[in-house]
CSV table of C-alpha atoms and ligand atoms in Angstrom, one decimal:
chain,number,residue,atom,x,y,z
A,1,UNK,CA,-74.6,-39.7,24.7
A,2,UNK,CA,-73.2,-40.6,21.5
A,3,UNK,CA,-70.0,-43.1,21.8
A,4,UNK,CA,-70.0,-43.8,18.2
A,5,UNK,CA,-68.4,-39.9,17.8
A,6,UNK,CA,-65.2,-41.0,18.6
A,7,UNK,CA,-64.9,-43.9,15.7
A,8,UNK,CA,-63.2,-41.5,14.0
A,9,UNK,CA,-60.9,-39.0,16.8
A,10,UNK,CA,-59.5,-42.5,17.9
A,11,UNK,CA,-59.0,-45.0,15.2
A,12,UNK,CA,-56.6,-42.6,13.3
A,13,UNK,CA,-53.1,-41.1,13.3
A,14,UNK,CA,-51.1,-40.5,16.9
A,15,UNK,CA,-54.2,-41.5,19.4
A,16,UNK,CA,-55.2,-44.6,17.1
A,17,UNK,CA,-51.5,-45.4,17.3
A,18,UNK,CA,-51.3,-44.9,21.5
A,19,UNK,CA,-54.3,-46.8,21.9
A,20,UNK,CA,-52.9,-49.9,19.3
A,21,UNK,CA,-49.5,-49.7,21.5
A,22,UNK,CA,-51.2,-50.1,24.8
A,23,UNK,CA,-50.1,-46.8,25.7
A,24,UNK,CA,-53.5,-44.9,25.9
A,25,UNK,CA,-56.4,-46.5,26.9
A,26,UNK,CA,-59.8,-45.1,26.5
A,27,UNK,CA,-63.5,-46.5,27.5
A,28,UNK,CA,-66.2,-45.1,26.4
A,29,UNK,CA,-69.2,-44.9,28.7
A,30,UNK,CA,-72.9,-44.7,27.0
A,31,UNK,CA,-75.0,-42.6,29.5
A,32,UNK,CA,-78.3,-44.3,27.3
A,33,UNK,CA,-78.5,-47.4,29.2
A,34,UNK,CA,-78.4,-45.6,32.6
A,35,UNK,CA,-81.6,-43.4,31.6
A,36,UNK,CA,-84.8,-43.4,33.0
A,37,UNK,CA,-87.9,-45.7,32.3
A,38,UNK,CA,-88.9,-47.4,29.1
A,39,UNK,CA,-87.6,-44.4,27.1
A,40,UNK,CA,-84.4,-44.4,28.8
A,41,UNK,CA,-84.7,-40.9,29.5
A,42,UNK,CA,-81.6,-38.6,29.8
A,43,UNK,CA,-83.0,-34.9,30.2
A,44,UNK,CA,-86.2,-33.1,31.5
A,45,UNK,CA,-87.5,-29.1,31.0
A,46,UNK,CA,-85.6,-27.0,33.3
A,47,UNK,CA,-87.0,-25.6,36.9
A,48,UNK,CA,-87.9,-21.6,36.7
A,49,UNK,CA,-89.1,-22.4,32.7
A,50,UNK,CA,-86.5,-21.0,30.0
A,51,UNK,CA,-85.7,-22.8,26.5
A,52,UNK,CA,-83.9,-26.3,25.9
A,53,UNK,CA,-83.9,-29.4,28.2
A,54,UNK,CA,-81.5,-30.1,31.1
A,55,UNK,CA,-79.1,-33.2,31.7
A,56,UNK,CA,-81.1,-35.3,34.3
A,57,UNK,CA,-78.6,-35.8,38.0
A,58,UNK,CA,-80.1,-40.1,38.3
A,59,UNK,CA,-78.2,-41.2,35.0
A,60,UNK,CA,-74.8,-39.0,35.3
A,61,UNK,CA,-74.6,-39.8,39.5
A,62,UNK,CA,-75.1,-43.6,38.8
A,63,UNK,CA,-72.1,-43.4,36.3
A,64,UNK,CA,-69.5,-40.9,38.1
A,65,UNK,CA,-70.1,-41.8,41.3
A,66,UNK,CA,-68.3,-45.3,41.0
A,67,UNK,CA,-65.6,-43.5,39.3
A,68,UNK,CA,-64.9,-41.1,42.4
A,69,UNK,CA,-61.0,-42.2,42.4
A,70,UNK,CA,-60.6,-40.7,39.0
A,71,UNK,CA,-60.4,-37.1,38.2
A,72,UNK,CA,-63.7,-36.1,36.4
A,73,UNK,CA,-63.8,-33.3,34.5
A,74,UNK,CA,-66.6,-31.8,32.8
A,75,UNK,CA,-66.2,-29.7,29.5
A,76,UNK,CA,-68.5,-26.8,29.5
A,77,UNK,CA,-68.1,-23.1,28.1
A,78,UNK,CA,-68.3,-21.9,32.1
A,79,UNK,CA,-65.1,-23.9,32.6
A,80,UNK,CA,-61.7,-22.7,32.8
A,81,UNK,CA,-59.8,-22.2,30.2
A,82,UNK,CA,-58.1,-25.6,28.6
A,83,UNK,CA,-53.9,-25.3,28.0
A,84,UNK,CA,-51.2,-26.7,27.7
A,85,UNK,CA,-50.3,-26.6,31.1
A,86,UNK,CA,-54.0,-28.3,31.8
A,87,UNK,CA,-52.9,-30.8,29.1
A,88,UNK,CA,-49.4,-31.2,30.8
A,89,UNK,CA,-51.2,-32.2,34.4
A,90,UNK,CA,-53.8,-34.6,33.2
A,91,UNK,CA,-51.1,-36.3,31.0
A,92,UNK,CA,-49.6,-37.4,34.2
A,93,UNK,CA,-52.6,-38.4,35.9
A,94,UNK,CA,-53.6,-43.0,35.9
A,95,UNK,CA,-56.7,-42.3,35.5
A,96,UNK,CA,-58.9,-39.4,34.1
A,97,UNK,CA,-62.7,-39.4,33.3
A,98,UNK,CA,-64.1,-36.6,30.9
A,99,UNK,CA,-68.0,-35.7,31.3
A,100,UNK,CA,-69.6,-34.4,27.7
A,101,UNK,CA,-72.7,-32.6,28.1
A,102,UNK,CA,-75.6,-32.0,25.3
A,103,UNK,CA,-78.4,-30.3,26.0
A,104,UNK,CA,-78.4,-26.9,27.4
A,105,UNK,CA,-76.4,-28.7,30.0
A,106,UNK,CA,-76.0,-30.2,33.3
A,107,UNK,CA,-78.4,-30.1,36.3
A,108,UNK,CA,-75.7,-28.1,38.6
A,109,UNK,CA,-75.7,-31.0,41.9
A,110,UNK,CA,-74.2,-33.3,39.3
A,111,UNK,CA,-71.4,-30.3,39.0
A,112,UNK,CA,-71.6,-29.9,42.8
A,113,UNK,CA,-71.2,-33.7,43.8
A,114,UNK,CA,-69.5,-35.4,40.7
A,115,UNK,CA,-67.3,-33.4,39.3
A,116,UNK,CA,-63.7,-32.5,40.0
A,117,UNK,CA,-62.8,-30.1,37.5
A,118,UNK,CA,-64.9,-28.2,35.0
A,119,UNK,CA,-63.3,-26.9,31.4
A,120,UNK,CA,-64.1,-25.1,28.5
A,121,UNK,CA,-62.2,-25.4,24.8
A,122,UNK,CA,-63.0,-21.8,24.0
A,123,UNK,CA,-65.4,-18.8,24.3
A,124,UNK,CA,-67.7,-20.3,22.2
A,125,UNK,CA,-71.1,-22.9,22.3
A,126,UNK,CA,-70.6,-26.3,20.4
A,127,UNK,CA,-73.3,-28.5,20.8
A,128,UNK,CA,-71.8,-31.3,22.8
A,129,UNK,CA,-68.3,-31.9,24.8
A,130,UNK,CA,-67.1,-34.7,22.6
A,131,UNK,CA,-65.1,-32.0,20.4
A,132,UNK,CA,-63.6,-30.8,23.8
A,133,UNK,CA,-62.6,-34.8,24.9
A,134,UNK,CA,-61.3,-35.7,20.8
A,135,UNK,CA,-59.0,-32.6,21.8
A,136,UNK,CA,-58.2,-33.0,25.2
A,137,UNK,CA,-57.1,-37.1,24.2
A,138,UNK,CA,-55.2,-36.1,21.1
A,139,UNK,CA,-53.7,-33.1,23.6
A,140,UNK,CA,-52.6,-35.9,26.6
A,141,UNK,CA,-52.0,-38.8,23.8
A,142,UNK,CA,-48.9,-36.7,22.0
A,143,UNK,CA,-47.4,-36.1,25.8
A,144,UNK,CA,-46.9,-40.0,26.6
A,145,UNK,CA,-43.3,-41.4,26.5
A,146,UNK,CA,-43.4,-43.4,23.1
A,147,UNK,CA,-46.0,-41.8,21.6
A,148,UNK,CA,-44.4,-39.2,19.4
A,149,UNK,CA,-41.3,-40.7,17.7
A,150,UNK,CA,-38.6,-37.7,18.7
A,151,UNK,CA,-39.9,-36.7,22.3
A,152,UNK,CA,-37.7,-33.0,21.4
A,153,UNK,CA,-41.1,-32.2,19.3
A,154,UNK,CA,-43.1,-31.7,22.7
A,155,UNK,CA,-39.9,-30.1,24.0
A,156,UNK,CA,-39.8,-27.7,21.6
A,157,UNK,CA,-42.7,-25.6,20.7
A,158,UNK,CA,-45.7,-23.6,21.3
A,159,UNK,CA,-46.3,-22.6,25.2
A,160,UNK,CA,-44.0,-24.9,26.3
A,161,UNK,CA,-41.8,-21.8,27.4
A,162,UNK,CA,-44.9,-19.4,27.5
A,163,UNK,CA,-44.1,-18.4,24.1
A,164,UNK,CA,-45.8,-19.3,20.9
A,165,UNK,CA,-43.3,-21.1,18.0
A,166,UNK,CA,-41.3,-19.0,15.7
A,167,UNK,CA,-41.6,-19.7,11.7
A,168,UNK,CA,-40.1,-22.8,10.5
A,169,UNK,CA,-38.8,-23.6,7.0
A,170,UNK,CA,-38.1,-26.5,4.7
A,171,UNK,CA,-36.8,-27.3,0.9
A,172,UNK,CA,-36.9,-25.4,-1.3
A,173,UNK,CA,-34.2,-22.5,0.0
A,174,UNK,CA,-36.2,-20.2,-2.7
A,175,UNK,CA,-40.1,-20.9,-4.7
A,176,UNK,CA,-41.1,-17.9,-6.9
A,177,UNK,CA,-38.5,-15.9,-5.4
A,178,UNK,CA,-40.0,-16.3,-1.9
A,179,UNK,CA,-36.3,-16.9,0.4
A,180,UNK,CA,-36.0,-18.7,3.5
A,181,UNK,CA,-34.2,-16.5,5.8
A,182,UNK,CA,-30.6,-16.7,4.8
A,183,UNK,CA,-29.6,-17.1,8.6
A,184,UNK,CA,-31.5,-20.7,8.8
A,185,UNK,CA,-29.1,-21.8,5.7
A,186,UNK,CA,-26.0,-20.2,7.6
A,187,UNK,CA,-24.9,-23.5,9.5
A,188,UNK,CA,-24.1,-20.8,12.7
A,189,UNK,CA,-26.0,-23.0,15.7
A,190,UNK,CA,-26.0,-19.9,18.3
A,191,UNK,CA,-27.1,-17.8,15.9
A,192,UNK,CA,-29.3,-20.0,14.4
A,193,UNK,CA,-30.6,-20.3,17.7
A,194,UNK,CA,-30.6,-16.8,19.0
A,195,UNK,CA,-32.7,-16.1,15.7
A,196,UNK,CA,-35.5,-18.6,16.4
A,197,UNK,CA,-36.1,-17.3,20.3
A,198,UNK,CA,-36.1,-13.3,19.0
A,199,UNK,CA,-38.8,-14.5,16.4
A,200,UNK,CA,-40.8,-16.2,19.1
A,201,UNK,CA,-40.8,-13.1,21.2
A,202,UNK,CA,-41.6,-11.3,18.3
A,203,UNK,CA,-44.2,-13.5,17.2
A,204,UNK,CA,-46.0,-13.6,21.0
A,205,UNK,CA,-45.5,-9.8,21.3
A,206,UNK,CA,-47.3,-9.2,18.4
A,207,UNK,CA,-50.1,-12.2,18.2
A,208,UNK,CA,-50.2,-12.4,21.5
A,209,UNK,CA,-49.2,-10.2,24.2
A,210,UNK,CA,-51.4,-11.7,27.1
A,211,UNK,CA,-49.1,-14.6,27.0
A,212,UNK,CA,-45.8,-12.2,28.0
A,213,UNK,CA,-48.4,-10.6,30.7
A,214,UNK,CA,-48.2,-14.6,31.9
A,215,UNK,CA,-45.0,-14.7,31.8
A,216,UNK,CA,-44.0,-11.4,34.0
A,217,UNK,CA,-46.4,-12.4,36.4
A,218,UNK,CA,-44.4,-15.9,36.7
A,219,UNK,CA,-40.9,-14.6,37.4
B,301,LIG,N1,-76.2,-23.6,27.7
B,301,LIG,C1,-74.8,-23.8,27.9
B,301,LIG,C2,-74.1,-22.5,28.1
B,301,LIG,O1,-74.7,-21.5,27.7
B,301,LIG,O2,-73.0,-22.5,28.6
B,301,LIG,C3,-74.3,-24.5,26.6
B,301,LIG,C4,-74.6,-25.9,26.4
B,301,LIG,S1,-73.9,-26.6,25.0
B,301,LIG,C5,-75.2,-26.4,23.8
B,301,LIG,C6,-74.0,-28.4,25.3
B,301,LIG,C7,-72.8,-29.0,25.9
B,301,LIG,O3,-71.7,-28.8,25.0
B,301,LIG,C8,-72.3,-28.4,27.2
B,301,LIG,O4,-72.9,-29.0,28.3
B,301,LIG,C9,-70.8,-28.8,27.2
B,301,LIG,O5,-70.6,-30.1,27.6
B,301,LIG,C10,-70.5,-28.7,25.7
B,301,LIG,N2,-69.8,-27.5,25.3
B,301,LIG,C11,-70.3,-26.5,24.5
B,301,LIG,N3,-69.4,-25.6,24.3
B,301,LIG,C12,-68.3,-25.9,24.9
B,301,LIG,C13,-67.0,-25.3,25.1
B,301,LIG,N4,-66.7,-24.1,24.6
B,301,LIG,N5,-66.1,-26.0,25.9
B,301,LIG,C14,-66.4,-27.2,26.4
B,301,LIG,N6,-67.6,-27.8,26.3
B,301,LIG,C15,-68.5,-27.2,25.6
């Protein structure tokens, strides 16, 4: 419902620069011309009573229905959970079509008949799904070949082996007495190394144990 939201999420830094390269390419769809009557109506009060207004089924079926070879996804809180490993899947898809409600949401046959996947940025209510796509783009956008200049900075960091990214470190060695750890300044690759993957375990045990829980349940 409101295209002009995304001026901003796409004109600037790594998705302004996919899209400028040809290497993303998004369309933005405006459900207002598809609503109803003179009004160009998008919503109506729901069945049963209760607060708020519904997302009509006429306006959202006469956009995703000619978009059926495309993987449509809805954002809503009910959804599941949106990772890196969703994020690692759509990035690989041709063709993907993200659905932002408003409203109290979506009449459900639209969910039932138009949509492919349904999910959610967070336990939490924002007011529209356009925060949810911004993310989701700048999420699949980083992932392309060519997009980010050393491809090792995907590689290499949160959840991309289940674990979450250990402290990094840059000049100065020391300000106010506050030391980088004298192992990163060592030159010693392997231990360099074996440093960096105990603080990740360290950092996921303690920030985040349901990710380890993940992880056992894997191997
Ligand atoms: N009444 C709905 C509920 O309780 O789940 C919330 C509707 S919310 C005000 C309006 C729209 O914002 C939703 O249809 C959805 O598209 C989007 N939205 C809100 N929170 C979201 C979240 N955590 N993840 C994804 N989309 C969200």
């Amino acid at each position: 419902m409101f295209p002009e939201w995304f001026e901003g999420p796409l004109g600037v830094s790594i998705v302004g620069r996919a899209i400028e390269d040809g290497i993303l390419e998004v369309e933005l769809i405006d459900l207002r011309p598809h609503g109803l009557g003179r009004h160009k109506q998008l919503d109506d009060a729901p069945f049963g009573g209760g607060p708020g207004m519904v997302m009509r089924i006429e306006p959202l079926a006469e956009v995703l229905e000619p978009l059926a070879e495309t993987h449509r996804v809805l954002f809503t809180p009910s959804g599941d959970p949106m990772t890196q490993s969703t994020l690692d899947r759509w990035s690989s898809l041709p063709e993907i079509t993200f659905v932002c409600g408003r409203y109290e949401g979506i009449d459900q046959r639209v969910i039932d008949h138009f949509i492919d996947e349904e999910t959610s940025l967070g336990d939490y209510v924002l007011a529209g799904g356009e925060v949810a796509a911004a993310a989701a783009i700048e999420g699949i956008a980083r992932l392309l070949p060519g997009v980010v200049g050393n491809p090792d900075s995907t590689e290499f960091e949160s959840f991309r082996d289940g674990l979450l990214e250990e402290p990094v470190y840059t000049r100065p060695a020391e300000f106010r007495g506050w030391k980088v750890p004298e192992i990163l300044l060592s030159g010693d690759h392997a231990r360099i190394e074996a440093w960096r993957a105990e603080q990740r375990r360290r950092r996921t045990e303690e920030r985040r144990p349901d990710l380890l829980d993940g992880l056992q349940s894997e191997t």
